[in-house]
Amino acid sequence: MTNRMIAISELPKGELTQAHFTALDGDVPAAGDGEVLLRTILMSIDAANRSWMQGATYRDAVKAGDIMPTYAICEVMESKSPKLNKGDIVASESVWAEYVTRPAHKVQKLPDIRPLSNLMSVYGIAGKTAFHGLVNVAHPIAGETVLVSAAAGSVGGYVGQIAKALGCRVVGIAGGAEKCGWVVDTLGFDACADYREPGLFKALRAVCPDGVDVYFDNVGGAVLETALAVMNERGRISCCGAISQYDTDAPTGPRNLPGLVVVKRLRMEGFIVMDFAKQDATALRALQIWVNSGQIKVFEDIVEGLDSAPAALIGLLAGENKGKRMVRVGPDP
Amino acid sequence: MTNRMIAISELPKGELTQAHFTALDGDVPAAGDGEVLLRTILMSIDAANRSWMQGATYRDAVKAGDIMPTYAICEVMESKSPKLNKGDIVASESVWAEYVTRPAHKVQKLPDIRPLSNLMSVYGIAGKTAFHGLVNVAHPIAGETVLVSAAAGSVGGYVGQIAKALGCRVVGIAGGAEKCGWVVDTLGFDACADYREPGLFKALRAVCPDGVDVYFDNVGGAVLETALAVMNERGRISCCGAISQYDTDAPTGPRNLPGLVVVKRLRMEGFIVMDFAKQDATALRALQIWVNSGQIKVFEDIVEGLDSAPAALIGLLAGENKGKRMVRVGPDP
């Protein structure tokens, strides 16, 4: 039995390509004392993966030669810890590999929700990030206008649907007419502007006649600069990510920062989902209520096979996914 | 009797110069019904004056041909309103002129504090801006490190002294060795870094061994970019102004925004002093306590004569003042 893995052969300068990755086959590792052997079922593919290659963030930087890190859902194949049993389904910091060993205390046992992919989308990082960043950072109120970038993406789609459930007017920003149509027709946003078309400022003005009270920013860069221009006084900006700035060596800052933050008395606040771990149960309960009532629709973008992981990440950075993207390495048990 | 005024002859593109202003003499205006005739005593000179020439902000844009707007302390010479009497000392939105008329209800009667210049420095906009932006926006706690840019300026000097009074470690940023020495030796900051020297990042690292918890930003631009790099996780940035971006047609945004806001989970919040008018009495009481105890020293930079106003503003933008800059148009009564 071999263990297939994908390593970073070289750190990217500029755009990430297939050439930065290499596949290798090794032995299935053995669990040591207090450890578990895990079989990878699903791996999360996130824009943040690319930012880890730019240097230390909220985690250590990824280096050339490392097996690519990821967040994964796995089955316990063997346990040398009293905390976990063979057959348990767990979430863990992991790597792009079929099998890994992890200390049992660093692994989180998951509730019995099927399909398991829901634990990575609406009930996982994507849904929780959307909930905490919108509800606990930006505090939207029914009747306010909420603007969301990367609206067809894994997090943005839930942000908009949660904001609708809270009674807000919701406007998305996405790339291309097809995605914008999907955001409105399928996800139920009130409007969606195409950032690839010229005139984003005018387009946003037209679909946000009362301005924008909350902006949920997944992208940074030029789109953030334009969003700042349509914010209302005392608006709140929840800073979730800066996709536009990850796949480059020459980041550009919005020229109206901090000028418009002063003039409009805006609040910009960054967060990562782990900051709100204590409120996860509240978030999950709310998400389940909205999924059951049909107010939140769940869309997943599952790419098959470990070897597809590099292409899945490269494609995500180019904006090709709709809904939460993940790679299936093995079947649900 | 004539009324000397200074108008903006042409809006600046790029750097502001004397050529953008012109002096003129007109008649002393007559107060209409409900109005007062005011004699200008002191005019506030602020970096924000320059930003008003860039377009609409929290007030209408200044246009070519306008008498230059200002905030002023004045004596009521004639009142056609029951609200105010001849001899009252008031603060008002005004213009660069010896005499103006204003609706009585738009004018604020001032308490009897002498010298009147204190009502423009520590007990005026400068002191209140420092207090509200530090205490009510950034919420510093004793033991935290507070970093302040434009530390020798009108607001920055009070920010640092208030933070010291609250028990914080206080580090300034100022331009030139002489100013930096004054900030430490006279204002009592723990350290001060010179942004005109190369290596600001290393200099800040050296004098902020525990990182920065609160950054009070008066300048934006490259200094903000460097300050973001030394912020601690969950740090707060009080956005008061962006002096570095006002006297130019080509503003530059910090390239690490919003990236570092996400990674470090920072909160950036803009404010203007009027937002906290309801807490002004609390601010003034605290400032008086600290002035009386000697914890806050009051420094004023008073330029004599209405005709000096353009040079006073141009010099302020070049960073030549220490303490609150104002122009004396006439004597205290």
XYZ file of C-alpha atoms in Angstrom:
666
model
C 0.000 0.000 0.000
C 1.454 3.370 -1.039
C 0.648 6.873 0.111
C 0.244 9.415 -2.673
C 1.221 12.995 -1.739
C 1.583 16.340 -3.521
C 4.481 18.602 -2.596
C 5.386 22.168 -3.482
C 8.467 21.791 -5.640
C 9.092 25.527 -5.900
C 7.476 28.603 -4.346
C 5.680 30.726 -6.960
C 6.849 34.194 -7.911
C 3.776 35.711 -9.497
C 1.101 33.322 -10.792
C 0.779 29.820 -9.389
C 1.029 27.017 -12.010
C 1.136 23.211 -12.183
C 4.940 23.460 -12.405
C 5.077 24.518 -8.742
C 3.766 21.117 -7.621
C 5.056 17.572 -7.817
C 3.377 14.260 -6.930
C 5.238 11.568 -5.030
C 4.497 8.135 -3.590
C 5.665 7.116 -0.141
C 4.807 4.615 2.543
C 1.647 4.848 4.610
C 2.904 6.254 7.936
C 2.404 4.424 11.239
C 0.583 6.081 14.156
C 2.823 6.642 17.186
C 1.745 6.818 20.808
C -1.166 9.261 21.239
C -1.565 9.531 17.468
C -4.144 8.485 14.904
C -3.721 7.324 11.303
C -6.160 9.222 9.097
C -7.542 8.435 5.625
C -8.284 11.655 3.728
C -11.842 11.918 2.429
C -12.212 15.606 1.440
C -9.670 18.454 1.275
C -10.706 22.109 1.412
C -9.433 24.287 -1.457
C -9.179 27.931 -0.395
C -7.693 31.154 -1.713
C -5.906 31.384 1.627
C -3.782 28.356 0.572
C -2.075 30.646 -1.909
C -1.467 33.368 0.693
C 0.378 30.837 2.873
C 3.018 30.732 0.124
C 3.638 34.496 0.513
C 5.070 34.234 4.024
C 3.971 33.720 7.607
C 0.321 34.610 8.184
C -1.786 33.299 11.063
C 0.166 30.095 10.393
C 3.773 29.354 9.429
C 4.793 30.041 5.841
C 4.785 27.149 3.392
C 8.246 26.299 2.069
C 9.537 24.600 -1.086
C 9.666 20.835 -0.469
C 6.714 20.832 1.962
C 3.747 18.603 1.301
C 1.022 21.208 0.640
C -0.948 21.918 3.819
C -4.743 21.819 3.865
C -7.786 21.465 6.065
C -9.295 18.006 5.603
C -12.109 15.684 6.643
C -10.787 12.205 7.375
C -11.671 8.765 8.736
C -9.680 7.351 11.644
C -8.085 4.086 10.386
C -6.076 3.327 13.509
C -5.975 5.005 16.918
C -3.268 4.899 19.549
C -5.172 7.334 21.750
C -8.173 6.761 24.063
C -9.702 9.973 22.647
C -10.623 8.535 19.242
C -11.749 5.212 17.792
C -11.306 3.516 14.432
C -14.099 4.687 12.150
C -14.494 8.142 13.732
C -14.921 11.017 11.274
C -12.671 13.960 12.135
C -11.544 17.369 10.836
C -7.863 18.188 10.973
C -5.072 20.409 9.770
C -3.500 18.049 7.281
C -1.623 17.899 3.970
C -2.349 16.921 0.374
C -1.935 13.171 0.948
C -4.026 10.010 1.055
C -2.873 9.146 4.565
C -1.444 11.191 7.447
C -0.758 10.676 11.133
C -1.737 13.362 13.634
C -1.670 13.745 17.427
C -5.181 12.798 18.560
C -5.574 15.982 20.643
C -5.069 18.129 17.518
C -7.945 16.482 15.688
C -11.615 17.443 16.024
C -14.309 14.752 16.031
C -17.176 15.737 13.744
C -20.906 15.286 14.305
C -22.775 12.694 12.215
C -23.972 14.884 9.352
C -24.229 13.453 5.810
C -23.077 14.026 3.166
C -19.742 14.782 4.817
C -19.143 17.521 2.242
C -21.716 19.664 4.111
C -19.241 19.764 6.990
C -16.858 21.569 4.675
C -19.400 23.865 3.022
C -22.403 25.264 4.842
C -21.627 23.642 8.224
C -17.864 23.962 7.812
C -15.307 26.713 7.336
C -17.234 28.377 4.504
C -20.557 28.703 6.327
C -18.958 29.576 9.668
C -16.655 32.162 8.080
C -19.650 33.752 6.364
C -21.706 33.737 9.559
C -19.061 35.083 11.956
C -17.696 37.689 9.524
C -21.140 38.997 8.723
C -22.996 38.655 12.029
C -20.214 39.016 14.626
C -17.955 41.502 12.814
C -20.248 43.668 10.656
C -23.529 43.491 12.659
C -25.981 44.073 9.764
C -29.518 45.191 10.522
C -32.639 44.407 8.473
C -33.119 47.074 5.838
C -29.420 47.834 5.464
C -27.649 47.214 2.164
C -24.973 44.503 2.293
C -22.422 44.270 -0.533
C -20.420 41.036 -0.985
C -17.459 40.428 -3.304
C -16.635 36.962 -4.678
C -20.390 36.492 -4.341
C -20.404 33.185 -6.221
C -17.550 31.854 -4.118
C -17.648 29.505 -1.185
C -17.999 32.167 1.502
C -19.649 34.991 -0.460
C -22.657 32.897 -1.467
C -23.457 32.153 2.186
C -22.817 35.750 3.275
C -25.460 36.965 0.855
C -27.984 34.282 1.755
C -27.501 34.904 5.489
C -27.903 38.653 4.947
C -31.140 38.009 3.031
C -32.381 35.796 5.870
C -31.664 38.730 8.232
C -33.792 41.072 6.109
C -31.060 43.030 4.348
C -30.921 44.165 0.762
C -28.051 42.153 -0.755
C -25.853 43.045 -3.717
C -23.072 40.818 -5.005
C -19.931 41.382 -7.059
C -18.762 38.497 -9.247
C -16.785 37.877 -12.442
C -18.712 37.380 -15.664
C -22.351 37.584 -16.720
C -23.028 33.877 -16.163
C -21.888 33.969 -12.523
C -23.743 37.232 -11.861
C -26.931 35.716 -13.237
C -26.489 32.631 -11.048
C -25.947 34.785 -7.940
C -29.249 36.597 -8.543
C -31.420 33.820 -9.989
C -30.219 30.887 -7.918
C -28.825 32.357 -4.702
C -31.505 35.061 -4.508
C -29.330 38.191 -4.257
C -31.176 41.425 -5.155
C -28.516 42.349 -7.722
C -25.002 41.442 -8.808
C -22.383 43.602 -10.548
C -19.715 42.187 -12.878
C -16.248 43.435 -11.882
C -14.810 42.356 -15.238
C -16.935 44.927 -17.036
C -15.767 48.565 -17.066
C -17.687 51.002 -14.873
C -18.037 49.032 -11.632
C -18.535 52.251 -9.655
C -21.490 53.331 -11.795
C -22.914 49.813 -11.783
C -22.796 49.701 -7.962
C -24.320 53.177 -7.681
C -27.186 52.017 -9.872
C -27.968 48.882 -7.869
C -27.286 50.447 -4.432
C -29.492 53.557 -4.541
C -29.241 53.935 -0.740
C -25.473 53.324 -0.657
C -23.787 50.434 1.149
C -23.868 49.925 4.920
C -21.887 46.688 5.135
C -19.226 45.463 2.717
C -17.981 41.892 3.105
C -14.601 41.924 1.368
C -13.105 38.725 0.013
C -10.898 40.302 -2.641
C -9.139 43.572 -1.647
C -7.436 45.604 -4.396
C -9.342 47.560 -7.020
C -12.752 46.150 -6.069
C -12.253 47.237 -2.447
C -11.226 50.692 -3.678
C -14.485 50.955 -5.638
C -16.587 49.572 -2.790
C -15.150 52.204 -0.419
C -16.451 54.863 -2.795
C -20.075 53.663 -2.429
C -20.012 53.125 1.353
C -22.316 55.143 3.571
C -21.014 57.069 6.571
C -20.341 54.801 9.557
C -20.336 51.766 7.255
C -18.652 48.547 8.342
C -16.222 46.526 6.239
C -15.642 42.927 7.244
C -12.200 41.972 5.896
C -12.253 38.254 5.175
C -9.626 37.955 2.469
C -7.806 39.610 -0.387
C -7.964 37.059 -3.215
C -6.912 39.663 -5.788
C -3.613 40.160 -3.942
C -2.517 36.555 -3.338
C -1.422 35.333 -6.757
C 1.085 38.129 -7.405
C 4.375 39.601 -6.243
C 3.174 43.188 -6.732
C 0.198 43.880 -4.473
C -1.601 47.211 -4.896
C -3.266 49.106 -2.067
C -6.563 50.965 -2.460
C -5.526 54.592 -3.070
C -8.475 55.896 -1.045
C -7.234 54.209 2.145
C -7.179 55.533 4.795
C -8.662 58.751 3.322
C -12.228 57.489 2.933
C -12.084 55.649 6.264
C -11.589 59.041 7.916
C -14.004 61.058 5.806
C -16.832 58.496 6.042
C -15.890 57.263 9.509
C -15.771 53.661 8.344
C -14.787 50.670 10.429
C -12.658 47.988 8.708
C -12.113 44.862 10.722
C -10.283 41.675 9.866
C -11.071 38.263 11.312
C -10.373 34.609 10.817
C -12.911 31.942 11.562
C -10.985 30.447 14.506
C -11.386 33.743 16.415
C -15.055 32.916 16.936
C -14.760 29.217 17.849
C -16.736 29.826 21.043
C -19.711 31.000 18.975
C -19.582 28.079 16.508
C -22.518 26.261 18.113
C -24.695 29.368 17.769
C -23.634 29.733 14.143
C -24.352 26.077 13.311
C -27.814 26.207 14.888
C -28.709 29.307 12.862
C -27.323 27.824 9.629
C -29.314 24.610 10.133
C -32.521 26.594 10.680
C -31.973 28.538 7.446
C -30.998 25.456 5.430
C -34.077 23.589 6.690
C -36.355 26.536 5.882
C -34.883 26.802 2.373
C -33.509 30.306 2.989
C -29.995 28.978 2.445
C -29.285 26.758 -0.549
C -26.131 24.647 -0.425
C -23.878 24.538 -3.490
C -20.690 22.525 -3.548
C -17.989 22.252 -6.185
C -16.331 18.865 -5.649
C -13.268 18.047 -7.769
C -12.426 14.332 -7.975
C -9.031 12.888 -7.076
C -5.942 13.943 -5.125
C -3.959 14.552 -8.308
C -6.510 17.224 -9.332
C -5.694 19.351 -6.281
C -3.154 21.705 -7.962
C -5.539 22.400 -10.862
C -8.398 22.888 -8.404
C -6.433 25.553 -6.494
C -5.142 27.286 -9.641
C -8.674 27.370 -11.041
C -10.083 28.743 -7.806
C -7.597 31.646 -7.906
C -8.774 32.331 -11.465
C -12.368 32.403 -10.211
C -13.714 29.287 -11.925
C -15.665 27.820 -8.998
C -19.247 28.393 -7.906
C -19.851 27.435 -4.293
C -17.419 25.775 -1.910
C -14.607 24.004 -3.755
C -13.113 20.817 -2.306
C -11.195 17.794 -3.566
C -12.506 14.302 -2.961
C -9.603 11.967 -2.167
C -11.678 8.994 -1.033
C -15.331 7.969 -0.530
C -17.532 8.766 2.473
C -17.500 5.599 4.618
C -13.419 100.445 7.960
C -12.428 97.677 5.557
C -12.634 93.912 5.868
C -9.501 92.053 4.798
C -10.129 88.556 3.376
C -8.077 85.833 1.712
C -9.576 83.905 -1.183
C -8.497 80.829 -3.103
C -7.648 82.182 -6.533
C -7.050 78.771 -8.041
C -7.403 75.191 -6.768
C -4.023 73.455 -6.433
C -3.003 70.532 -8.596
C -0.203 68.948 -6.597
C 1.530 71.111 -4.001
C -0.199 74.101 -2.455
C 1.666 77.425 -2.863
C 1.175 81.136 -2.146
C 0.088 81.563 -5.775
C -3.168 79.735 -5.006
C -4.291 82.535 -2.670
C -5.145 86.184 -3.118
C -5.903 88.875 -0.523
C -8.751 91.327 -1.022
C -10.388 94.160 0.885
C -14.135 94.538 1.101
C -16.715 96.169 3.313
C -17.471 94.982 6.811
C -20.745 93.069 6.370
C -23.919 93.979 8.269
C -25.683 91.424 10.483
C -29.174 90.549 9.249
C -32.098 89.368 11.346
C -31.061 86.450 13.600
C -27.410 87.005 12.735
C -24.309 88.196 14.545
C -21.329 90.210 13.294
C -18.116 88.508 14.422
C -14.568 89.830 14.782
C -12.039 87.061 14.147
C -9.515 86.542 16.957
C -7.892 83.185 16.141
C -8.164 80.899 13.107
C -7.327 77.191 13.259
C -4.786 75.953 10.701
C -5.270 72.268 9.960
C -4.062 69.708 7.441
C -7.736 69.008 6.802
C -7.992 72.488 5.201
C -5.938 71.129 2.320
C -8.120 68.027 1.956
C -11.188 70.262 1.528
C -9.597 71.415 -1.757
C -9.581 67.811 -3.060
C -13.364 67.490 -3.219
C -16.364 66.991 -0.972
C -15.479 65.414 2.368
C -17.587 65.676 5.510
C -18.166 69.231 4.223
C -18.676 70.721 0.771
C -15.620 71.039 -1.450
C -13.815 74.380 -1.529
C -13.967 76.062 -4.952
C -11.780 78.603 -6.736
C -13.012 82.097 -5.810
C -14.206 81.079 -2.327
C -12.906 82.891 0.718
C -10.905 80.115 2.432
C -13.020 78.385 5.081
C -11.749 77.867 8.611
C -12.756 77.199 12.173
C -12.371 80.390 14.226
C -12.709 81.925 17.672
C -14.416 85.300 17.466
C -15.914 88.139 19.485
C -19.537 89.146 18.888
C -19.459 92.810 17.772
C -23.181 93.153 17.056
C -26.086 90.776 17.662
C -29.483 90.696 16.006
C -30.441 87.563 17.915
C -31.618 87.095 21.516
C -29.240 84.112 21.774
C -26.001 86.120 21.866
C -24.823 89.457 23.199
C -22.154 91.936 22.134
C -18.870 90.875 23.734
C -19.622 87.128 23.799
C -16.742 84.878 22.758
C -17.824 82.217 20.284
C -16.480 79.441 18.081
C -17.771 79.221 14.545
C -17.303 77.800 11.087
C -15.946 80.900 9.396
C -13.583 82.092 6.663
C -10.166 83.729 6.435
C -11.448 87.280 7.085
C -11.335 89.944 9.765
C -15.124 90.128 9.994
C -17.931 87.749 9.117
C -21.667 87.497 9.748
C -23.185 84.188 10.824
C -26.649 82.948 11.864
C -26.612 83.054 15.684
C -27.850 79.457 15.957
C -24.811 78.195 14.036
C -22.373 79.749 16.483
C -21.233 78.165 19.746
C -20.726 80.312 22.846
C -17.449 79.437 24.551
C -16.723 79.157 28.278
C -14.553 81.834 29.944
C -11.137 80.195 29.635
C -8.006 82.328 29.076
C -5.895 82.561 27.064
C -8.470 81.994 24.328
C -5.849 80.053 22.349
C -6.317 77.171 24.817
C -9.838 76.799 23.420
C -8.248 75.980 20.088
C -5.465 73.751 21.386
C -5.852 71.517 24.401
C -9.502 72.428 25.116
C -10.389 72.830 21.456
C -10.420 70.702 18.320
C -6.859 69.436 18.824
C -7.321 68.174 22.382
C -10.821 66.832 21.765
C -9.762 65.075 18.556
C -6.872 63.455 20.404
C -9.085 62.413 23.320
C -12.013 61.002 21.332
C -9.856 59.289 18.707
C -7.681 57.645 21.339
C -10.134 56.940 24.164
C -13.442 56.447 22.337
C -12.177 54.822 19.127
C -9.033 52.867 20.066
C -9.739 52.055 23.756
C -6.111 51.780 24.975
C -5.378 49.959 28.211
C -2.532 50.678 30.637
C 0.501 48.650 29.631
C -0.351 48.573 25.940
C 1.968 50.207 23.399
C 0.475 53.207 21.601
C 2.132 54.473 18.407
C 1.328 58.008 17.149
C 2.317 59.593 13.833
C 2.740 63.377 13.421
C 3.687 63.142 17.092
C 4.910 66.735 17.265
C 1.753 68.007 15.600
C -1.298 69.578 17.162
C -3.228 66.354 17.709
C -0.398 63.823 17.980
C 1.271 65.589 20.908
C -1.918 65.348 22.963
C -2.586 61.746 21.897
C 0.787 60.702 23.307
C 0.412 62.672 26.516
C -3.107 61.304 27.112
C -1.866 57.761 26.467
C 0.951 58.299 28.985
C -1.594 59.573 31.518
C -3.552 56.344 30.939
C -0.475 54.240 31.703
C 0.489 53.188 28.192
C 3.943 52.931 26.670
C 4.002 55.670 24.007
C 6.081 55.835 20.836
C 5.934 58.719 18.369
C 6.806 59.133 14.708
C 7.958 62.594 13.596
C 10.089 64.226 10.909
C 13.681 65.126 11.779
C 15.969 64.589 14.744
C 15.110 67.925 16.390
C 11.371 67.188 16.461
C 11.928 63.614 17.627
C 14.085 64.863 20.494
C 11.414 67.403 21.478
C 8.702 64.713 21.458
C 10.711 62.587 23.909
C 12.375 65.241 26.079
C 9.577 67.782 26.296
C 6.356 65.843 25.684
C 7.550 62.784 27.605
C 7.054 60.071 24.975
C 9.041 56.876 25.656
C 10.614 56.994 22.190
C 10.225 58.672 18.814
C 11.239 57.399 15.359
C 12.222 59.706 12.480
C 10.283 58.827 9.329
C 12.691 60.857 7.178
C 15.514 58.452 7.987
C 15.707 55.144 6.082
C 14.734 52.006 7.982
C 11.565 53.114 9.781
C 10.423 49.491 10.142
C 13.619 48.458 11.947
C 13.559 51.611 14.052
C 9.982 50.871 15.173
C 10.807 47.225 15.886
C 13.662 48.384 18.108
C 11.592 50.822 20.163
C 8.431 48.647 20.260
C 9.798 45.323 21.555
C 6.266 44.154 22.442
C 4.755 45.322 19.144
C 2.043 47.960 18.794
C -1.489 47.578 20.169
C -2.898 50.961 19.148
C -1.802 53.111 16.213
C -3.171 56.650 15.999
C -2.761 57.545 12.334
C -2.543 61.167 11.245
C -0.643 60.603 8.019
C -1.655 57.526 5.968
C 0.598 56.461 3.066
C 3.999 54.861 3.564
C 4.118 55.473 7.324
C 0.769 53.684 7.762
C 2.092 50.808 5.645
C 5.087 50.471 7.970
C 2.990 50.827 11.118
C 0.715 47.987 9.946
C 3.785 45.758 9.797
C 4.539 46.258 13.518
C 0.954 45.930 14.779
C 0.038 43.121 17.144
C -2.883 40.792 16.470
C -6.231 42.407 17.298
C -4.600 45.845 17.241
C -6.713 48.953 16.754
C -5.953 51.766 14.319
C -7.652 55.088 14.918
C -7.783 56.857 11.541
C -7.680 60.585 12.197
C -6.187 61.907 8.986
C -3.923 61.249 6.034
C -1.665 64.320 5.870
C 0.754 62.571 3.510
C -2.033 62.215 0.937
C -3.552 65.714 0.936
C -0.966 67.834 -0.878
C -0.820 65.696 -4.015
C -2.840 64.551 -7.016
C -1.407 61.017 -6.876
C -2.337 59.348 -3.578
C -0.774 55.962 -2.822
C -2.483 53.232 -0.812
C -0.650 50.997 1.667
C 0.113 47.817 -0.290
C -0.498 45.641 2.768
C -4.146 46.736 3.014
C -6.398 44.871 3.508
C -4.011 41.883 3.677
C -2.592 42.608 7.125
C -6.003 43.650 8.461
C -7.167 40.095 7.768
C -4.038 38.239 8.860
C -3.658 40.204 12.121
C -7.388 40.755 12.627
C -6.927 44.502 12.960
C -9.673 47.060 13.385
C -9.260 50.356 11.489
C -11.807 52.998 12.323
C -12.175 56.541 11.088
C -13.754 59.368 13.050
C -14.121 63.106 13.070
C -14.332 65.103 16.261
C -17.956 66.160 15.744
C -19.051 62.503 15.968
C -18.368 62.603 19.704
C -19.899 65.994 20.551
C -22.062 64.362 23.237
C -18.918 63.233 25.066
C -17.156 66.615 24.833
C -17.880 67.533 28.452
C -16.303 64.274 29.651
C -13.270 64.919 27.446
C -12.828 68.504 28.678
C -13.044 67.472 32.334
C -10.354 64.811 31.823
C -8.112 67.189 29.871
C -8.372 69.857 32.596
C -7.424 67.305 35.258
C -4.338 66.248 33.299
C -3.314 69.825 32.463
C -3.682 70.844 36.112
C -1.657 67.832 37.287
C 1.091 68.614 34.774
C 0.592 65.328 32.903
C -0.365 67.282 29.800
C 1.795 70.208 28.707
C 0.219 72.714 26.342
C 2.223 73.871 23.311
C 0.825 76.336 20.818
C 2.258 77.638 17.568
C 0.621 81.029 16.980
C 1.368 82.789 13.687
C 0.644 86.531 13.702
C -1.605 88.251 11.170
C -4.322 87.285 8.695
C -1.973 87.749 5.729
C 0.299 85.027 7.155
C -2.458 82.404 6.877
C -1.425 80.943 3.473
C 2.197 80.563 4.591
C 1.017 79.075 7.888
C -1.014 76.396 6.067
C 1.709 75.659 3.497
C 4.274 75.326 6.287
C 2.009 73.045 8.290
C 1.695 70.689 5.301
C 5.503 70.642 5.118
C 5.616 69.703 8.803
C 7.175 72.887 10.222
C 4.929 73.305 13.280
C 5.274 71.928 16.776
C 2.018 71.929 18.696
C -1.311 73.352 17.576
C -0.892 75.934 14.805
C -3.271 78.898 14.613
C -3.272 82.393 13.141
C -3.947 85.406 15.344
C -6.074 87.909 13.439
C -6.876 90.186 16.385
C -6.224 90.471 20.131
C -8.074 88.662 22.931
C -10.578 91.200 24.296
